[in-house]
GROMACS .gro file of C-alpha atoms in nm:
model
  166
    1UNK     CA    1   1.303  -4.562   2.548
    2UNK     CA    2   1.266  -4.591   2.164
    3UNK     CA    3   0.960  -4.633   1.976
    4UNK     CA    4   0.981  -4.924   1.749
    5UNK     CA    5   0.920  -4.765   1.310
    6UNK     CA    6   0.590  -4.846   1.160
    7UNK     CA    7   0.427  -4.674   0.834
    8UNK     CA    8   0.309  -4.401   0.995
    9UNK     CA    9   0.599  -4.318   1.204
   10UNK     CA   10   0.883  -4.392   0.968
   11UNK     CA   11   1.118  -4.313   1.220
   12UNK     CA   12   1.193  -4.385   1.542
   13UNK     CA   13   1.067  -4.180   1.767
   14UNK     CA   14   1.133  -4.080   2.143
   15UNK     CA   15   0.876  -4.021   2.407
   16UNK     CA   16   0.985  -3.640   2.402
   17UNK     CA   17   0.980  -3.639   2.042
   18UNK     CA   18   0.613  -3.768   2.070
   19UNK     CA   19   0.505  -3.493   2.369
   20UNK     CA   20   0.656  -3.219   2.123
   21UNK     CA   21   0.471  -3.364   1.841
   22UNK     CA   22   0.152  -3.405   2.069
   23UNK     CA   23   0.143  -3.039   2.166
   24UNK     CA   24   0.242  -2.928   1.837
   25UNK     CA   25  -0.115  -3.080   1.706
   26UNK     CA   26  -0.246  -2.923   1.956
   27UNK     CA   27  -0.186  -2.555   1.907
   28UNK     CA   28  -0.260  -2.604   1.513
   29UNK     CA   29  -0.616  -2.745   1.611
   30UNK     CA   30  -0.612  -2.435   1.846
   31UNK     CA   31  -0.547  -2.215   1.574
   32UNK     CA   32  -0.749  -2.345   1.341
   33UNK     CA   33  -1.077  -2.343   1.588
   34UNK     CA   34  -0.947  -1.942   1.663
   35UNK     CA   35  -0.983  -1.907   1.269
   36UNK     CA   36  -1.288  -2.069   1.252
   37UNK     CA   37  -1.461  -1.876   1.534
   38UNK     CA   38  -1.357  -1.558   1.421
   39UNK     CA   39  -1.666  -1.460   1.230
   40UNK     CA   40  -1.877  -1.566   1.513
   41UNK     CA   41  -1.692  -1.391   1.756
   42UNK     CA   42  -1.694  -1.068   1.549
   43UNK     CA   43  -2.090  -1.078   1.507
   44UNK     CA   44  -2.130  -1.054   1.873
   45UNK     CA   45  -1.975  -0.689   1.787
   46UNK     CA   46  -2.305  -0.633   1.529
   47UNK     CA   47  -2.647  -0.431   1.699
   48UNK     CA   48  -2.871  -0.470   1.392
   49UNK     CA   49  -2.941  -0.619   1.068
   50UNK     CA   50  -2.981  -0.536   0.712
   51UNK     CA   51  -3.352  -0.615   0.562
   52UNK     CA   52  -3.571  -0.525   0.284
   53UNK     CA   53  -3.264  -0.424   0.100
   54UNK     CA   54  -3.386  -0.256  -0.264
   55UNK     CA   55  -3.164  -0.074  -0.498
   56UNK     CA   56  -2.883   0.073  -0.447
   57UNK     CA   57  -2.778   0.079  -0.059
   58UNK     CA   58  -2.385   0.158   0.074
   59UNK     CA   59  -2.254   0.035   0.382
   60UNK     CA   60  -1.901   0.163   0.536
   61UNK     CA   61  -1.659  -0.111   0.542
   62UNK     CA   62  -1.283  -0.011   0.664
   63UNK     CA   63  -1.247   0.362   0.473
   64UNK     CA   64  -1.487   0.303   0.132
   65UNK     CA   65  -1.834   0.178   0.115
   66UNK     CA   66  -1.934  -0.156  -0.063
   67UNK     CA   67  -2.258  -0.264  -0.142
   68UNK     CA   68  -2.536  -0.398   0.113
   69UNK     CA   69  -2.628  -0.724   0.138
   70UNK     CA   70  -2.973  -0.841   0.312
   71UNK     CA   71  -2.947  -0.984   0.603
   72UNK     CA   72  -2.569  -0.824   0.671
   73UNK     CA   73  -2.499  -0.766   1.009
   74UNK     CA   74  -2.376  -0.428   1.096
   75UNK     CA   75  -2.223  -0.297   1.359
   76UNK     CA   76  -2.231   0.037   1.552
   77UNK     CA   77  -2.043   0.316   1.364
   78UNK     CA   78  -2.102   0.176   1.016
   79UNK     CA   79  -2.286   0.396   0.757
   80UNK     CA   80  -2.553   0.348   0.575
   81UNK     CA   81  -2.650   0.524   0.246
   82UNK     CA   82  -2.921   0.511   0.022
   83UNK     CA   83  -2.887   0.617  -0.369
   84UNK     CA   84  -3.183   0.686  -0.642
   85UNK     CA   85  -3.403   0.433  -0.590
   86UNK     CA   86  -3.273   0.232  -0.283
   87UNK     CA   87  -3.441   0.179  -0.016
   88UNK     CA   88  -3.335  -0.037   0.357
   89UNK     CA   89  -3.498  -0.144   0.702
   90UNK     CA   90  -3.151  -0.096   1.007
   91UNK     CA   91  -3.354  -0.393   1.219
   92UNK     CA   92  -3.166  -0.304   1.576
   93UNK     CA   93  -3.171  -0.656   1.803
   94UNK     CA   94  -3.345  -0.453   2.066
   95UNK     CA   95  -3.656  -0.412   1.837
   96UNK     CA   96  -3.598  -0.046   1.709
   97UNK     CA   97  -3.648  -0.026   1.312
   98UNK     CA   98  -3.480   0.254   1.088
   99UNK     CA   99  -3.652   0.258   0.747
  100UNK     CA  100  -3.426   0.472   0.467
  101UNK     CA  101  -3.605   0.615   0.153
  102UNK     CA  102  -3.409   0.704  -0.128
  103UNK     CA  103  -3.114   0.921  -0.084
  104UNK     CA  104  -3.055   0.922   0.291
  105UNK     CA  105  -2.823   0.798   0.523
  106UNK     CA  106  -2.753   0.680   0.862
  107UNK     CA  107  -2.475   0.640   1.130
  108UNK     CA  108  -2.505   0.280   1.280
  109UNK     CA  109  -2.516   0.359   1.684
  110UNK     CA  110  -2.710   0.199   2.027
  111UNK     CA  111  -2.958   0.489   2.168
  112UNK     CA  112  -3.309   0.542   2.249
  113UNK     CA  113  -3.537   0.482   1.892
  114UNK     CA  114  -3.694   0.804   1.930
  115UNK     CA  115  -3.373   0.955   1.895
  116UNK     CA  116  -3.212   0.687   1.670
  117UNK     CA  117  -3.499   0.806   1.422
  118UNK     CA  118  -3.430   1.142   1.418
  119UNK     CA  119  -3.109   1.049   1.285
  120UNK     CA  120  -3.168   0.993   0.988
  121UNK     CA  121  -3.053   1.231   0.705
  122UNK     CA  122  -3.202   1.364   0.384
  123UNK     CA  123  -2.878   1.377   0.080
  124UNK     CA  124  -2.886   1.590  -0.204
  125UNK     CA  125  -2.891   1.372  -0.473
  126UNK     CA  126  -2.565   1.367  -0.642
  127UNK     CA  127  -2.344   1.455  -0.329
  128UNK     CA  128  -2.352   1.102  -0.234
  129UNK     CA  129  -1.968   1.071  -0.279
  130UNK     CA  130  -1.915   1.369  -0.048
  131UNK     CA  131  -2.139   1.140   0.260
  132UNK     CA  132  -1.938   0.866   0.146
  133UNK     CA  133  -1.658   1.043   0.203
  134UNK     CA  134  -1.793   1.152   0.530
  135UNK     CA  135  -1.851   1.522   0.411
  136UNK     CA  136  -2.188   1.748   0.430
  137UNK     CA  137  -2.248   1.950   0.145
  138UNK     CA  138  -2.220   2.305   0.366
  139UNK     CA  139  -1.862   2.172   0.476
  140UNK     CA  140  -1.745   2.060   0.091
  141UNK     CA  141  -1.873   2.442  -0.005
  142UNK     CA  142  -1.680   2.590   0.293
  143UNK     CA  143  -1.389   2.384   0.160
  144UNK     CA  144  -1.446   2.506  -0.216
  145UNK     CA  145  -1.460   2.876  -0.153
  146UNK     CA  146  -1.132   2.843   0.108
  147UNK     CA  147  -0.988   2.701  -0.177
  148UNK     CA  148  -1.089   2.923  -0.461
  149UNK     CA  149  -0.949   3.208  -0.220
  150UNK     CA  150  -0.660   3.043  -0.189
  151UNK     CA  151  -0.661   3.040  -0.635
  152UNK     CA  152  -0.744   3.388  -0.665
  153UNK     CA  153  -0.506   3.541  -0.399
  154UNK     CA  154  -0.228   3.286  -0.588
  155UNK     CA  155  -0.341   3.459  -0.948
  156UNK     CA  156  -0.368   3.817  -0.818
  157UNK     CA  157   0.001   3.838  -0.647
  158UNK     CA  158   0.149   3.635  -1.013
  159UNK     CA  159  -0.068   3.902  -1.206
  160UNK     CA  160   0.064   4.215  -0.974
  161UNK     CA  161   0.450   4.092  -0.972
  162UNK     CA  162   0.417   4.066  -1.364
  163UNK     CA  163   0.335   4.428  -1.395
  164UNK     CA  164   0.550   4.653  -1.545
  165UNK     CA  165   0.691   4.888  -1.282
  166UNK     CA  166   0.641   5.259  -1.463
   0.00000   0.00000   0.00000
């Protein structure tokens, strides 16, 4: 059976040809609702909320940091650090709030407040690029002196093969 033409179907089309068509619609209004969702389906991931955000406050986001945003939703593993002058309230769903002063930072997880609290870490100014980074400042100095081993041993064998033999 053939569909007769009209404007909006300038050619003729088959029942099959219409089914196909039908079902094609379908899964790109699928797709398009999946797309849509998304962000809503990734908040249900979030534990607690960004408030009181003042100065300059990091969150982790993939493997850097960007600035915070109040009212951002965060989820559990993201970190959050404080520079000179910033200051955030962590506002967990369940009621618990984590207030960070001015160069300190926080892991992002679900526990007991109490414990959550104690969490909460004291920087030394200026070695906020090493907690960005993930580092402590007694593991960057265990790094530095490995390293400046590593220099000198390099120097002393080039200064001792350079010697004159008598």
């Amino acid at each position: 059976m053939t569909v007769a033409p009209s404007k909006w179907l300038p050619l003729p089309y088959t029942p099959g040809t219409l089914m196909k068509l039908r079902s094609s619609l379908v899964i790109v209004v699928g797709a398009i609702a999946a797309w849509a969702a998304g962000p809503a389906l990734a908040q249900d991931k979030t534990v607690a909320q960004l408030t009181n955000v003042e100065g300059n406050v990091m969150v982790s986001q993939g493997d850097g940091m960007v600035a915070a945003v109040s009212g951002q939703r965060v989820a559990s593993g993201t970190r959050v650090i404080t520079l000179a002058g910033g200051k955030v309230v962590i506002d967990y769903d369940v009621g618990c709030d984590i207030s960070l002063k001015e160069n300190q930072r926080f892991t992002v997880r679900t526990g007991e407040c109490a414990a959550l609290l104690g969490e909460v870490t004291t920087i030394v100014p200026g070695s906020t690029a090493l907690m960005a980074a993930g580092l402590s400042v007694p593991q960057f100095l265990a790094g530095a002196l490995i390293g400046a081993g590593l220099v000198y041993a390099t120097y002393d064998r080039h200064c001792a093969e350079q010697a004159s033999p008598n």
